[in-house]
Amino acid sequence: MTEYTKPLPKADPVTAPFWESLKREKIEVQRCDDCEAHIFYPRALCPHCSSRRLKWTPVSGRGRIYTLTIVHKAPGPAFKADAPYVVALVELDEGCRMMTNIVDAPADPDHVRIGMPVEIVYHHVTDDVTLPKFRPVVRAEA
Amino acid sequence: MPTRQAAVVGVAESDEIGVVPNKSTLQLQGEAVLNALDDAGLALRDVDGLFTAGFRTTEVAEYLGIHPRYYDGTHVGGSSFVVHLGHAAAAIASGRIEVALIVHGESGRSRVGLPASASSAQGMEGQFENPYGMPGAPGAYSMACARHMHQYGTTDRQLAEIAVAARQWARLNPRAFKRDPLTIEEVLASPYVSWPFRKLDCCLVTDAAGAVVVTSVERARDLKKAPVRVLGWGEGHDHQIISQMPDVTSGPGRISGPDAFAMAGVKHADVDVAEVYDSFTYTVLTSLEDLGFCRKGEGGDFVSGGRIAPGGDFPLNTSGGGLSYTHPGMFGIFTIIECIRQLRGDFRGQGLRQVADAKIGLVHGTGGKLSATGTAILAAD
Ligand SMILES: [Zn+2]
């Protein structure tokens, strides 16, 4: 296996449960006990209502593309071979948004569109880090 | 109600701008400072307030050999210097300082003596954006633009109008970096950087510095150039990283714009010339909407048909802007420099280079990833 040279996230005490959940292939985010919002990225307080009562909660891993860009000029050598590739903001069905890559689809605005339903794929990029990527939801029956 | 009104009395760039590989970042800043003070008829020893971003205020003061008793290092990216202008005007109004110096410059292209910048893998951007190969500003602004196109039908041809108008203005400015003729078709034929942005939707990268000197209107009357009064200002804050932007189609100009207009007591129709930070073509389009020159979603129509080009009825980015004049890394300071020159009538006798009868000007900076804005409204005395 070749060495992974792309930037890796370094968890902090508040965000660690998110990264740990991905390693188990179960995505969890915080949910506010007071205003009931799912929040992302993880915090010590709810950015909507300032409550400290946040609870780690499994979410579906499904959502829709809120917006995207197709990167032709990569930010550095580690991503160069991947270009063009899709960086997107995905809005989870539970309401919070996260950045990700859209995979298993052509990096083409005719194939990857705003509003498109997507689902999580777990990319175990190193022994310690699993990144949440998303792919278009394909209907089972032809 | 301010006790004293502030006025801009001196503006300048560094001796050279563009490709200046033989000069460091701080040297460029030093040149701009001396040139701006000379424009005002003041000296470094007169400066008692220092405003800078991206550098420590102590670092810049040390290099210049000054000991300011008031300093402000508010760093909200390219909008910082318009925000500084408001802060300087407030400090002058309160009587705290007499002469404010705002300075910024970078050896952005040649990269001589830039401050170290490293984003931490444990910061929020390091954890939640960088692992996906997010290409910084071009990626963030293009994501916002893609959503704007989806929601409002904005087209790449409308974006190209902005690049072409900037180039037409640059052709009138001998200091502009790019002065070749440019057509909409050429913009649309340039390669994608980060869809939907093409190369010619993106600002330049140059070596340049700029400085702005502000004092009270009373003191200004004794100086070399006609003062330009600071009528009103506003600042707006939204998010830091693009994945946290609540509505990517609407930036914090919706906060800074109305605040600046209300304080100035002027209406949109009163604005004779506008200098709106054009990090990307789209930045202009969404800023004009956020500022209220047109409704959200109508920016594409607003900039079309040559309206913002020389001779059009909405003179915008009359230097050629960050797209064609210069852009060392954070352009905001140059919006002020150009606006002051227009309001003083510095280009009289140079045809379309001078906006005729320019009395009221608007400057607007956008920083970070559409993260923060500063707006100021200026008036010829
Ligand atoms: Zn809450």
Coordinates of C-alpha atoms and ligand atoms in Angstrom, one line a residue:
Chain A
M1 CA 0.0 0.0 0.0
T2 CA 1.4 3.4 -1.0
E3 CA 1.8 6.1 1.6
Y4 CA -1.1 8.5 2.1
T5 CA 0.2 12.0 1.4
K6 CA -3.0 14.1 1.5
P7 CA -3.7 16.2 4.6
L8 CA -5.2 14.3 7.4
P9 CA -7.6 15.6 10.1
K10 CA -6.2 15.6 13.7
A11 CA -9.1 15.0 16.1
D12 CA -9.4 17.1 19.3
P13 CA -11.2 16.1 22.5
V14 CA -14.6 17.5 21.3
T15 CA -14.4 16.1 17.7
A16 CA -12.9 12.7 18.5
P17 CA -16.3 10.8 18.8
F18 CA -17.1 11.9 15.2
W19 CA -13.9 10.5 13.8
E20 CA -14.1 7.4 16.0
S21 CA -17.7 6.7 14.7
L22 CA -16.5 6.8 11.1
K23 CA -13.9 4.1 11.8
R24 CA -16.7 1.9 13.0
E25 CA -18.6 2.8 9.8
K26 CA -21.4 4.4 11.8
I27 CA -21.6 8.2 11.4
E28 CA -22.5 10.1 14.5
V29 CA -23.0 13.8 15.0
Q30 CA -24.1 15.9 18.0
R31 CA -27.7 16.7 18.6
C32 CA -28.9 19.4 20.9
D33 CA -31.2 18.3 23.7
D34 CA -32.7 21.8 24.0
C35 CA -33.4 23.0 20.4
E36 CA -33.2 19.5 18.8
A37 CA -30.9 20.6 16.0
H38 CA -28.2 18.3 14.7
I39 CA -25.0 20.3 14.6
F40 CA -21.8 20.0 12.7
Y41 CA -18.8 20.5 13.1
P42 CA -18.8 19.2 16.7
R43 CA -18.7 21.9 19.4
A44 CA -18.8 22.5 23.2
L45 CA -22.0 24.4 22.8
C46 CA -24.9 24.5 20.4
P47 CA -24.4 27.4 17.9
H48 CA -28.2 27.7 17.5
C49 CA -29.3 28.1 21.1
S50 CA -26.0 28.1 23.2
S51 CA -27.0 25.0 25.1
R52 CA -24.3 22.7 26.5
R53 CA -26.5 19.7 26.4
L54 CA -25.3 18.0 23.2
K55 CA -25.5 14.3 22.7
W56 CA -23.7 12.1 20.2
T57 CA -26.4 10.6 17.9
P58 CA -26.2 8.2 14.9
V59 CA -27.5 9.7 11.7
S60 CA -28.5 8.1 8.4
G61 CA -25.5 9.0 6.3
R62 CA -27.9 10.1 3.6
G63 CA -28.5 13.6 2.3
R64 CA -28.4 15.9 -0.7
I65 CA -25.8 17.9 -2.5
Y66 CA -26.2 21.6 -1.3
T67 CA -23.5 22.9 -3.6
L68 CA -20.3 21.7 -5.2
T69 CA -17.2 22.7 -7.1
I70 CA -15.2 20.6 -9.6
V71 CA -11.6 21.1 -8.9
H72 CA -9.4 21.2 -12.0
K73 CA -6.4 23.0 -10.4
A74 CA -5.6 21.0 -7.3
P75 CA -4.2 22.6 -4.1
G76 CA -0.9 20.9 -4.1
P77 CA 0.8 17.7 -5.5
A78 CA -1.1 15.2 -3.4
F79 CA -4.4 15.9 -5.1
K80 CA -3.0 16.6 -8.6
A81 CA -3.5 13.1 -10.0
D82 CA -7.2 13.1 -8.8
A83 CA -8.1 16.2 -10.8
P84 CA -10.8 16.9 -11.9
Y85 CA -12.6 15.8 -8.7
V86 CA -15.7 17.0 -6.9
V87 CA -15.7 18.8 -3.5
A88 CA -19.2 19.3 -2.2
L89 CA -21.2 20.4 0.7
V90 CA -23.7 17.7 1.6
E91 CA -26.8 18.5 3.7
L92 CA -27.6 15.5 5.7
D93 CA -31.3 14.4 6.0
E94 CA -31.0 15.4 9.7
G95 CA -30.3 19.0 8.6
C96 CA -26.6 19.7 9.2
R97 CA -24.0 20.3 6.4
M98 CA -20.5 18.9 5.9
M99 CA -17.8 19.1 3.3
T100 CA -16.9 16.0 1.4
N101 CA -15.9 14.5 -1.9
I102 CA -18.5 13.0 -4.2
V103 CA -17.1 9.7 -5.4
D104 CA -18.2 6.9 -7.8
A105 CA -19.5 9.5 -10.3
P106 CA -17.9 11.4 -13.2
A107 CA -16.5 14.8 -12.1
D108 CA -18.9 16.5 -14.5
P109 CA -21.6 19.1 -13.7
D110 CA -24.0 17.0 -15.9
H111 CA -23.6 14.0 -13.7
V112 CA -23.1 15.6 -10.2
R113 CA -25.8 18.1 -9.5
I114 CA -27.1 20.3 -6.7
G115 CA -30.0 18.6 -5.0
M116 CA -28.9 15.1 -6.0
P117 CA -29.4 12.4 -3.2
V118 CA -26.2 10.9 -1.9
E119 CA -25.1 8.4 0.7
I120 CA -22.0 8.0 2.8
V121 CA -19.1 5.7 1.8
Y122 CA -16.4 5.1 4.4
H123 CA -12.9 5.6 3.1
H124 CA -10.4 4.1 5.5
V125 CA -7.4 6.2 4.3
T126 CA -5.0 5.2 7.1
D127 CA -5.2 2.9 10.1
D128 CA -6.3 5.9 12.2
V129 CA -8.4 7.9 9.9
T130 CA -11.6 7.2 8.0
L131 CA -13.0 10.0 5.8
P132 CA -16.7 10.3 5.1
K133 CA -17.2 10.5 1.3
F134 CA -20.5 10.4 -0.5
R135 CA -21.8 8.8 -3.7
P136 CA -25.0 9.3 -5.7
V137 CA -27.8 7.1 -4.5
V138 CA -28.5 4.6 -7.3
R139 CA -32.0 3.1 -7.4
A140 CA -31.8 -0.7 -7.0
E141 CA -34.2 -1.8 -9.8
A142 CA -33.4 -1.1 -13.4
Chain B
M1 CA -22.8 61.2 16.7
P2 CA -19.1 61.6 16.1
T3 CA -17.5 64.6 17.7
R4 CA -15.0 65.0 14.8
Q5 CA -15.4 63.7 11.2
A6 CA -12.5 61.8 9.7
A7 CA -11.1 62.4 6.2
V8 CA -8.7 60.4 4.0
V9 CA -5.8 62.7 3.1
G10 CA -3.2 60.5 1.5
V11 CA -3.1 57.3 -0.6
A12 CA -0.4 55.5 -2.5
E13 CA 0.9 52.3 -3.8
S14 CA 4.5 51.1 -3.5
D15 CA 7.0 52.5 -6.0
E16 CA 6.5 49.5 -8.2
I17 CA 3.6 47.1 -8.5
G18 CA 3.2 43.9 -10.5
V19 CA 6.3 41.7 -10.7
V20 CA 8.8 43.1 -8.2
P21 CA 11.1 40.1 -7.3
N22 CA 13.9 42.3 -5.9
K23 CA 11.8 43.7 -3.0
S24 CA 10.5 42.2 0.2
T25 CA 7.0 42.4 1.5
L26 CA 8.0 44.9 4.3
Q27 CA 10.0 47.0 1.8
L28 CA 7.0 47.3 -0.4
Q29 CA 4.9 48.4 2.6
G30 CA 7.5 50.9 3.6
E31 CA 7.5 52.5 0.2
A32 CA 3.7 52.7 0.1
V33 CA 3.7 54.3 3.6
L34 CA 6.2 57.0 2.6
N35 CA 4.4 57.7 -0.7
A36 CA 1.0 58.0 1.0
L37 CA 2.3 60.3 3.7
D38 CA 4.0 62.4 1.0
D39 CA 0.7 62.5 -0.9
A40 CA -0.8 64.0 2.3
G41 CA 2.0 66.3 3.2
L42 CA 2.6 64.4 6.5
A43 CA 5.6 62.5 7.9
L44 CA 6.0 59.2 9.8
R45 CA 6.5 61.2 13.0
D46 CA 2.9 62.5 12.7
V47 CA 1.4 59.0 12.8
D48 CA -0.1 58.0 16.1
G49 CA -2.4 55.1 15.0
L50 CA -1.4 52.0 13.0
F51 CA -3.8 49.6 11.3
T52 CA -2.6 46.5 9.6
A53 CA -3.7 42.9 9.0
G54 CA -1.9 39.6 8.5
F55 CA 1.3 41.1 10.1
R56 CA 1.8 41.9 13.7
T57 CA 1.3 45.5 14.3
T58 CA 4.6 45.5 16.3
E59 CA 6.4 44.0 13.3
V60 CA 5.2 46.8 11.0
A61 CA 5.8 49.6 13.6
E62 CA 9.3 48.3 14.2
Y63 CA 10.1 48.2 10.5
L64 CA 8.8 51.8 10.1
G65 CA 10.5 53.0 13.3
I66 CA 7.2 54.4 14.8
H67 CA 5.7 54.0 18.3
P68 CA 1.9 54.3 17.8
R69 CA -0.3 54.8 20.9
Y70 CA -3.2 53.2 19.1
Y71 CA -3.1 50.0 17.0
D72 CA -5.5 47.6 15.4
G73 CA -4.6 44.3 13.8
T74 CA -8.1 43.2 13.0
H75 CA -7.6 40.5 10.4
V76 CA -10.7 39.6 8.4
G77 CA -8.8 38.9 5.1
G78 CA -9.1 41.2 2.2
S79 CA -11.9 43.2 3.9
S80 CA -9.6 44.2 6.8
F81 CA -8.5 47.6 5.4
V82 CA -12.0 48.9 4.8
V83 CA -12.8 47.7 8.3
H84 CA -9.7 49.5 9.5
L85 CA -10.9 52.7 7.8
G86 CA -14.0 52.7 9.9
H87 CA -12.0 51.9 13.0
A88 CA -9.6 54.7 12.3
A89 CA -12.4 57.1 11.7
A90 CA -13.9 56.1 15.1
A91 CA -10.6 56.6 16.8
I92 CA -10.2 60.0 15.2
A93 CA -13.8 61.0 16.0
S94 CA -13.2 60.1 19.7
G95 CA -10.1 62.3 19.8
R96 CA -7.9 59.4 20.7
I97 CA -5.6 59.8 17.7
E98 CA -4.8 62.5 15.1
V99 CA -3.2 60.6 12.2
A100 CA -4.0 57.0 11.3
L101 CA -1.9 54.9 9.0
I102 CA -3.5 51.9 7.3
V103 CA -1.0 49.7 5.4
H104 CA -0.9 46.4 3.6
G105 CA 1.3 44.8 1.0
E106 CA 2.6 41.4 0.0
S107 CA 5.2 40.0 -2.3
G108 CA 2.3 37.8 -3.4
R109 CA 3.8 36.8 -6.7
S110 CA 7.5 36.7 -6.0
R111 CA 7.0 35.6 -2.4
V112 CA 9.9 37.5 -0.8
G113 CA 9.6 37.9 3.0
L114 CA 6.0 36.7 3.5
P115 CA 4.9 35.9 7.0
A116 CA 4.7 32.1 7.7
S117 CA 1.3 30.6 7.2
A118 CA 0.5 27.1 8.2
S119 CA -3.0 25.8 8.8
S120 CA -3.2 23.3 11.7
A121 CA -4.5 19.8 11.0
Q122 CA -6.4 20.2 14.3
G123 CA -8.2 23.5 13.4
M124 CA -11.7 23.3 12.0
E125 CA -10.5 23.9 8.4
G126 CA -7.8 21.3 8.9
Q127 CA -10.2 18.7 10.2
F128 CA -13.3 19.4 8.1
E129 CA -12.2 20.9 4.8
N130 CA -8.6 20.3 3.9
P131 CA -8.7 16.5 3.8
Y132 CA -11.0 16.8 0.7
G133 CA -8.6 18.7 -1.4
M134 CA -10.5 22.0 -1.1
P135 CA -8.6 24.5 -3.1
G136 CA -8.9 27.5 -0.7
A137 CA -10.5 30.6 -2.0
P138 CA -11.2 29.6 -5.6
G139 CA -13.0 26.4 -4.3
A140 CA -15.0 28.3 -1.7
Y141 CA -16.2 31.1 -3.9
S142 CA -16.9 28.7 -6.8
M143 CA -19.1 26.6 -4.5
A144 CA -21.1 29.7 -3.5
C145 CA -21.3 30.7 -7.2
A146 CA -22.5 27.2 -8.2
R147 CA -25.4 27.5 -5.8
H148 CA -26.2 31.1 -6.9
M149 CA -26.4 29.8 -10.5
H150 CA -28.6 26.9 -9.5
Q151 CA -30.9 29.1 -7.4
Y152 CA -31.1 32.2 -9.6
G153 CA -30.1 31.2 -13.1
T154 CA -26.9 33.3 -13.0
T155 CA -24.7 32.5 -16.1
D156 CA -21.0 32.2 -16.8
R157 CA -21.6 34.9 -19.5
Q158 CA -22.8 37.3 -16.8
L159 CA -19.7 36.6 -14.8
A160 CA -17.5 37.2 -17.9
E161 CA -19.1 40.6 -18.3
I162 CA -17.4 41.5 -14.9
A163 CA -14.0 40.3 -16.1
V164 CA -14.3 42.2 -19.4
A165 CA -15.4 45.5 -17.7
A166 CA -12.5 45.2 -15.3
R167 CA -10.1 44.8 -18.3
Q168 CA -11.6 47.8 -20.1
W169 CA -10.9 49.9 -17.0
A170 CA -7.4 48.5 -16.7
R171 CA -6.7 49.5 -20.3
L172 CA -7.1 53.1 -19.1
N173 CA -4.7 52.6 -16.1
P174 CA -1.0 52.6 -17.0
R175 CA -0.2 50.8 -13.7
A176 CA -2.5 47.9 -14.4
F177 CA -0.9 44.5 -14.7
K178 CA -3.2 43.2 -17.5
R179 CA -4.0 45.6 -20.3
D180 CA -4.6 43.5 -23.4
P181 CA -8.1 43.7 -24.9
L182 CA -10.4 41.0 -23.6
T183 CA -13.7 39.6 -24.9
I184 CA -16.5 37.6 -23.2
E185 CA -15.6 34.7 -25.6
E186 CA -12.0 34.7 -24.4
V187 CA -13.1 34.6 -20.8
L188 CA -15.4 31.7 -21.6
A189 CA -12.6 29.9 -23.5
S190 CA -10.1 30.1 -20.6
P191 CA -9.6 26.8 -18.7
Y192 CA -11.5 25.8 -15.6
V193 CA -9.7 26.3 -12.3
S194 CA -12.6 25.1 -10.1
W195 CA -15.9 24.8 -11.9
P196 CA -17.8 27.0 -12.4
F197 CA -14.8 29.4 -12.2
R198 CA -12.4 29.7 -15.2
K199 CA -9.0 31.2 -15.0
L200 CA -10.2 34.6 -16.0
D201 CA -12.9 34.6 -13.3
C202 CA -10.0 34.7 -10.8
C203 CA -8.0 37.6 -9.5
L204 CA -4.3 38.3 -10.3
V205 CA -1.4 37.4 -8.1
T206 CA 1.0 40.3 -8.0
D207 CA 3.6 42.1 -5.8
A208 CA 2.2 45.3 -4.4
A209 CA 1.6 47.4 -1.3
G210 CA -0.8 50.2 -0.6
A211 CA -1.2 52.7 2.3
V212 CA -4.0 55.1 3.4
V213 CA -3.6 58.1 5.7
V214 CA -6.6 59.4 7.7
T215 CA -7.0 62.4 10.0
S216 CA -9.7 64.8 11.2
V217 CA -11.4 67.0 8.6
E218 CA -10.1 70.1 10.5
R219 CA -6.5 69.0 10.3
A220 CA -7.1 67.8 6.7
R221 CA -7.9 71.4 5.5
D222 CA -4.2 72.4 6.1
L223 CA -2.7 69.5 4.1
K224 CA -1.6 69.1 0.5
K225 CA -4.6 67.4 -1.2
A226 CA -8.3 67.9 -1.0
P227 CA -9.7 65.8 1.9
V228 CA -12.2 63.0 1.2
R229 CA -14.6 62.7 4.1
V230 CA -15.5 59.3 5.7
L231 CA -19.3 59.6 5.9
G232 CA -20.2 56.2 7.1
W233 CA -19.0 52.6 7.6
G234 CA -20.1 49.2 8.5
E235 CA -18.7 45.7 9.0
G236 CA -20.2 42.3 8.8
H237 CA -19.2 38.9 10.0
D238 CA -20.7 35.5 9.0
H239 CA -18.5 32.5 9.3
Q240 CA -14.9 31.4 8.8
I241 CA -14.9 28.3 6.7
I242 CA -17.3 27.9 3.7
S243 CA -18.9 24.7 5.0
Q244 CA -20.3 26.8 7.9
M245 CA -21.7 29.6 5.7
P246 CA -25.5 29.6 6.5
D247 CA -26.7 30.7 3.0
V248 CA -23.8 30.6 0.6
T249 CA -25.6 33.0 -1.8
S250 CA -25.8 35.8 0.7
G251 CA -22.7 37.4 2.3
P252 CA -22.2 39.7 5.2
G253 CA -22.5 42.8 2.9
R254 CA -26.1 42.5 3.9
I255 CA -25.0 43.7 7.3
S256 CA -22.1 46.1 6.5
G257 CA -23.9 47.8 3.6
P258 CA -27.0 49.0 5.3
D259 CA -25.0 50.1 8.4
A260 CA -22.7 52.2 6.2
F261 CA -25.5 53.7 4.2
A262 CA -27.5 54.6 7.3
M263 CA -24.6 56.2 9.0
A264 CA -23.6 58.2 5.9
G265 CA -27.2 59.3 5.3
V266 CA -27.0 58.7 1.6
K267 CA -29.0 56.5 -0.8
H268 CA -27.8 54.0 -3.3
A269 CA -28.7 56.4 -6.2
D270 CA -26.3 58.9 -4.7
V271 CA -23.2 56.7 -5.2
D272 CA -21.2 58.0 -8.2
V273 CA -18.4 55.4 -8.1
A274 CA -18.1 52.0 -6.5
E275 CA -14.9 50.0 -5.7
V276 CA -16.0 46.5 -4.8
Y277 CA -13.4 43.8 -4.1
D278 CA -13.3 41.5 -7.0
S279 CA -11.4 38.5 -5.8
F280 CA -13.5 36.6 -8.3
T281 CA -16.0 37.8 -10.8
Y282 CA -18.7 36.3 -8.7
T283 CA -17.6 38.3 -5.6
V284 CA -18.7 41.5 -7.3
L285 CA -22.0 40.1 -8.4
T286 CA -23.1 38.8 -5.0
S287 CA -21.6 41.9 -3.2
L288 CA -23.8 44.3 -5.3
E289 CA -26.8 42.2 -4.3
D290 CA -25.9 42.1 -0.7
L291 CA -25.3 45.9 -0.7
G292 CA -28.7 46.4 -2.1
F293 CA -27.9 47.9 -5.5
C294 CA -30.2 45.2 -6.9
R295 CA -32.3 42.4 -5.4
K296 CA -30.7 39.0 -4.5
G297 CA -30.5 37.0 -7.7
E298 CA -30.5 40.0 -10.0
G299 CA -26.8 40.7 -9.9
G300 CA -26.2 39.0 -13.3
D301 CA -28.6 41.3 -15.1
F302 CA -27.3 44.3 -13.1
V303 CA -23.7 43.9 -14.3
S304 CA -24.6 43.1 -18.0
G305 CA -24.7 45.2 -21.1
G306 CA -21.7 47.3 -20.2
R307 CA -23.3 49.0 -17.2
I308 CA -20.1 48.7 -15.1
A309 CA -17.6 49.3 -17.9
P310 CA -16.1 52.7 -18.8
G311 CA -18.8 54.9 -20.0
G312 CA -21.5 52.8 -18.3
D313 CA -24.0 54.3 -15.8
F314 CA -22.5 52.4 -12.8
P315 CA -18.7 53.0 -12.8
L316 CA -17.3 50.0 -10.9
N317 CA -13.7 49.0 -10.1
T318 CA -12.3 51.9 -12.1
S319 CA -8.6 50.9 -11.6
G320 CA -9.2 47.5 -13.3
G321 CA -9.6 45.9 -9.8
G322 CA -8.1 42.7 -8.5
L323 CA -9.0 41.0 -11.8
S324 CA -6.8 43.2 -14.0
Y325 CA -5.0 46.0 -12.1
T326 CA -3.2 44.4 -9.1
H327 CA -3.9 41.8 -6.4
P328 CA -1.1 40.9 -4.0
G329 CA -3.2 38.7 -1.7
M330 CA -5.6 41.0 0.1
F331 CA -6.9 43.7 -2.2
G332 CA -9.1 45.8 0.1
I333 CA -6.7 48.6 0.6
F334 CA -6.6 49.3 -3.2
T335 CA -10.4 49.8 -3.3
I336 CA -9.8 52.8 -0.9
I337 CA -6.9 54.2 -2.9
E338 CA -8.8 54.2 -6.2
C339 CA -11.9 55.6 -4.7
I340 CA -10.1 58.5 -3.1
R341 CA -8.3 59.3 -6.4
Q342 CA -11.7 59.4 -8.2
L343 CA -13.3 61.6 -5.6
R344 CA -10.3 64.0 -5.6
G345 CA -10.5 64.2 -9.4
D346 CA -6.9 63.0 -9.7
F347 CA -7.5 61.8 -13.3
R348 CA -9.1 65.0 -14.7
G349 CA -8.1 65.5 -18.3
Q350 CA -7.6 61.7 -18.8
G351 CA -11.0 61.1 -20.5
L352 CA -12.9 58.1 -19.3
R353 CA -10.2 57.3 -16.6
Q354 CA -11.9 60.0 -14.5
V355 CA -15.5 59.3 -13.4
A356 CA -17.2 62.6 -14.2
D357 CA -18.5 64.6 -11.2
A358 CA -17.7 61.8 -8.8
K359 CA -18.8 63.2 -5.4
I360 CA -19.9 60.1 -3.4
G361 CA -17.9 56.8 -3.5
L362 CA -18.5 53.4 -2.0
V363 CA -15.8 51.0 -1.1
H364 CA -16.5 47.4 -0.1
G365 CA -14.1 44.6 0.9
T366 CA -14.8 40.9 1.2
G367 CA -12.5 38.7 3.2
G368 CA -11.8 35.1 3.8
K369 CA -14.3 32.7 2.2
L370 CA -17.1 35.3 1.8
S371 CA -16.6 35.4 5.6
A372 CA -16.4 39.1 6.5
T373 CA -17.0 42.4 4.8
G374 CA -16.3 46.1 5.4
T375 CA -18.2 48.9 3.6
A376 CA -17.4 52.6 3.7
I377 CA -19.0 55.6 2.0
L378 CA -16.7 58.5 1.2
A379 CA -17.4 62.0 -0.1
A380 CA -15.5 64.7 -1.8
D381 CA -15.2 67.7 0.6
Ligands
ZN1 ZN -29.5 24.1 20.5

